[in-house]
XYZ file of C-alpha atoms in Angstrom:
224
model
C -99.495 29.372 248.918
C -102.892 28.962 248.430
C -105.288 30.706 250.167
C -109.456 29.452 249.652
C -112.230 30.448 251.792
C -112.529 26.659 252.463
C -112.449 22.997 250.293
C -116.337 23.207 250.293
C -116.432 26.250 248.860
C -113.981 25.084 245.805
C -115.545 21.863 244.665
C -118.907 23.234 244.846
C -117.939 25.314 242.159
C -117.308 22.525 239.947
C -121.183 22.210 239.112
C -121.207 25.033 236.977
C -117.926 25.499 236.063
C -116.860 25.348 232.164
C -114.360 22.747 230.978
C -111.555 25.291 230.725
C -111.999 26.059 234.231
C -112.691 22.702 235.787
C -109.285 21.426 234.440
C -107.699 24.270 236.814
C -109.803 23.641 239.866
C -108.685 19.912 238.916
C -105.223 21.017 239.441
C -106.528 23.210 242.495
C -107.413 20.327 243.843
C -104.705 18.071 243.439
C -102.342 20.345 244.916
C -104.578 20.294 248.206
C -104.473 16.375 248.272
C -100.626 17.089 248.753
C -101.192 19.380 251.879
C -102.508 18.625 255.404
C -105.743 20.578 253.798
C -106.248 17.431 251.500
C -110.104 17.631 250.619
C -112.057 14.910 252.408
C -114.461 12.627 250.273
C -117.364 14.356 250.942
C -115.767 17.631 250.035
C -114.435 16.228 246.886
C -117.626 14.577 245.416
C -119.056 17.342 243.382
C -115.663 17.933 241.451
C -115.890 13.837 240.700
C -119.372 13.707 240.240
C -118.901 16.472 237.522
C -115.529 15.311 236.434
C -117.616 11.848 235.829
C -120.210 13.507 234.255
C -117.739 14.586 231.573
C -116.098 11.544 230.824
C -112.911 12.897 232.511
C -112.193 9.073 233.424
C -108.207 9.822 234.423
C -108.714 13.141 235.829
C -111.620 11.499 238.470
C -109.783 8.538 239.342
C -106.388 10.800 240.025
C -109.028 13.180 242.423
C -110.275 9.728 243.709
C -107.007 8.376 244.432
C -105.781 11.498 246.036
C -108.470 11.974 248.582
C -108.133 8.419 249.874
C -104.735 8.375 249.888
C -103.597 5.187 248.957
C -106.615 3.702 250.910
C -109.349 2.061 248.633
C -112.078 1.996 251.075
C -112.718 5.112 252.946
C -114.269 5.106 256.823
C -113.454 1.167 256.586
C -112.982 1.366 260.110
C -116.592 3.108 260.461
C -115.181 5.761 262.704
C -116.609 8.694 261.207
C -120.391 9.278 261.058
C -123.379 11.718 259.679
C -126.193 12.470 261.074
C -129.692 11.698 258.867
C -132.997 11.668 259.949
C -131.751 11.422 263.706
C -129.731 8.448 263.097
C -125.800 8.041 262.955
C -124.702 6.163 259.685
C -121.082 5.865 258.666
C -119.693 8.758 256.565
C -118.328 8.111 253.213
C -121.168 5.433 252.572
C -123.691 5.157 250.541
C -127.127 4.084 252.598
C -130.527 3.756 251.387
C -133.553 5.578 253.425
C -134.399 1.820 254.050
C -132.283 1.056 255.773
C -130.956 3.577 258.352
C -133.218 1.866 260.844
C -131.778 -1.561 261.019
C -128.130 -0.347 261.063
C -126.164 1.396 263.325
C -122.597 2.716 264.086
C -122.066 1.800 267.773
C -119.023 0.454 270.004
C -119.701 -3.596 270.106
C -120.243 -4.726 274.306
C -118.021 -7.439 273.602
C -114.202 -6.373 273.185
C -113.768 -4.618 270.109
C -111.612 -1.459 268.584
C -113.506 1.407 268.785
C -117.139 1.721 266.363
C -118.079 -1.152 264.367
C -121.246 -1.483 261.977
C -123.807 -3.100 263.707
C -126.881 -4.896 261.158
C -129.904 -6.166 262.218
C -131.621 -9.233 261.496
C -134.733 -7.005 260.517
C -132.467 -5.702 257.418
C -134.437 -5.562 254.226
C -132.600 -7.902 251.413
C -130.293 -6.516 248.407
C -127.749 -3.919 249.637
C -126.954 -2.865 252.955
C -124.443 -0.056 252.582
C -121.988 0.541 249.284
C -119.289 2.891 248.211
C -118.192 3.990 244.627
C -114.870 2.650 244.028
C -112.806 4.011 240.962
C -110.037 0.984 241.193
C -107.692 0.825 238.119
C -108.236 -2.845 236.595
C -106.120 -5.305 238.095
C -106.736 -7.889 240.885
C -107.405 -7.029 244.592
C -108.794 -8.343 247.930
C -110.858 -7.369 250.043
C -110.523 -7.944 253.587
C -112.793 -7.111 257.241
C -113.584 -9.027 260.562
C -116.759 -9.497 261.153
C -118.728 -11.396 264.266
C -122.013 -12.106 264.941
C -124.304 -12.075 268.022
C -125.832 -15.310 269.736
C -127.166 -18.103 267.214
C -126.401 -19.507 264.096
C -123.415 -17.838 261.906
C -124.567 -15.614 260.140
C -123.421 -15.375 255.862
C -121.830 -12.529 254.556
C -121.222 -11.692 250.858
C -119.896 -8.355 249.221
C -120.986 -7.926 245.649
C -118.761 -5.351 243.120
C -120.604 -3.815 240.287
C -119.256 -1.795 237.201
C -121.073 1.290 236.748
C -121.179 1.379 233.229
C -121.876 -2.415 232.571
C -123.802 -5.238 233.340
C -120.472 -7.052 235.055
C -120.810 -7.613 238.751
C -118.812 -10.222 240.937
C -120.369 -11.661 243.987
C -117.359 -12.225 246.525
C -117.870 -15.474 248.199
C -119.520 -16.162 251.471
C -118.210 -15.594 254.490
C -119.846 -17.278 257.482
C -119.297 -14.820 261.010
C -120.101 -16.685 264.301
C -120.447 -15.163 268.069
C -117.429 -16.593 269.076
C -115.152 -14.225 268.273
C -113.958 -11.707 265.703
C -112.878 -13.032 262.579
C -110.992 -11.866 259.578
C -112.661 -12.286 256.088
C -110.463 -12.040 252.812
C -112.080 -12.210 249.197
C -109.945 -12.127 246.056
C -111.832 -10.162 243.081
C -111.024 -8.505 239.647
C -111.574 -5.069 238.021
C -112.072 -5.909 234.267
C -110.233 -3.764 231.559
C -112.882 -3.063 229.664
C -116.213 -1.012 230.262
C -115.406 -0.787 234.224
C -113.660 2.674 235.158
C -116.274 3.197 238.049
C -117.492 0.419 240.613
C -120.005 0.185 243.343
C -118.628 -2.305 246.299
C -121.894 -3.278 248.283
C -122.626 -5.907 251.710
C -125.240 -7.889 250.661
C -128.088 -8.448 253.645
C -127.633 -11.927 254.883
C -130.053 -14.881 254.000
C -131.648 -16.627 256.492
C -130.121 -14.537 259.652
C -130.519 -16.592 262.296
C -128.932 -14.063 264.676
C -130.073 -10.872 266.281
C -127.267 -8.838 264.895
C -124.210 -8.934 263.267
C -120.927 -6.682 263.138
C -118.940 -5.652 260.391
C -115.518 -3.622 261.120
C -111.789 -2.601 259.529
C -112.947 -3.035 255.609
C -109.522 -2.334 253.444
C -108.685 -3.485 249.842
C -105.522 -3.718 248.378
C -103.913 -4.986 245.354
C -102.988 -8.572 244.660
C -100.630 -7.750 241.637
């Protein structure tokens, strides 16, 4: 049995640990992943960040896989938050400083399931929100409900980058009214070549004719 001060404590080491001994904590690691004490993404980041770092392409996406187990998307459902600079933001997401005033992680007043991602018209353009993705190439769609508040629909688009390339795919648009909730699906493909690491990002919609708009239950999953 293994028995570590905490999962912190391990994958913090991996900054300064040499190659001999990152392979173990590696292994360390993917034992946990098998045990209700499976790291969580934020605890696991500085073993793939370093595990990145060193070109360890199968070893990071095996971590990667194991911490989200099976999931793609982690916090799709926007359930878990952090705190920064006084404001709640979804957990597991990338967020520019930007931005943390014009979105929020709140329960919609219309019927909903739980915390959804509210965005506000005032959003600044490019990126709202991403999340590194280390998806195996092979096809996929992605998937979310999304509903907007009074006025015009409002036009949402996801856009997936490769890390180490040039290649990005701009899902297409998906146009969210105040009706009701409704579910989204995208189809989109990892290349084989020169795309082991991915960045999945909400675009800020054009023209937002809308106060807000709500963005909820993001999951991916293979196509083939």
């Amino acid at each position: 049995e293994l028995a570590w001060p905490n999962n912190r404590t391990i994958t913090k080491a991996a900054a300064d640990l040499p190659p001999a001994y990152l392979a173990k904590l590696t292994g360390v690691a993917a034992q946990l992943n098998r045990t209700p004490a499976a790291l969580s993404v934020d605890e696991a980041k500085p073993l793939l960040d370093r595990l990145v770092a060193t070109n360890d392409i199968q070893n990071a996406r095996a971590l990667w896989s194991g911490v989200h187990g099976g999931s793609f998307i982690a916090n799709g459902n926007f359930e878990a938050t952090s705190s920064r600079n006084g404001a709640d933001v979804p957990a597991d997401w990338d967020v520019a400083d930007e931005d943390l005033a014009t979105i929020a992680v709140q329960a919609p007043d219309f019927a909903g399931h739980g915390r959804a991602l509210r965005i506000s018209s005032a959003a600044r353009s490019g990126g709202i929100l991403s999340q590194r993705l280390m998806l195996a190439p092979g096809s996929y769609a992605l998937s979310y409900r999304a509903r907007s508040g009074q006025g015009s629909a409002v036009m949402l688009k996801w856009r997936l980058s490769c890390s180490s390339s040039d290649v990005s795919e701009s899902l297409e648009n998906s146009p969210a009214s105040s009706a009701d909730w409704q579910q989204f699906s995208a189809n989109f493909t990892v290349p084989i070549q020169d795309c082991p690491i991915q960045s999945l990002a909400l675009q800020r919609p054009n023209d937002m004719h809308s106060p807000e708009v709500w963005i909820d239950d993001v999951t991916i999953k293979p196509t083939s």
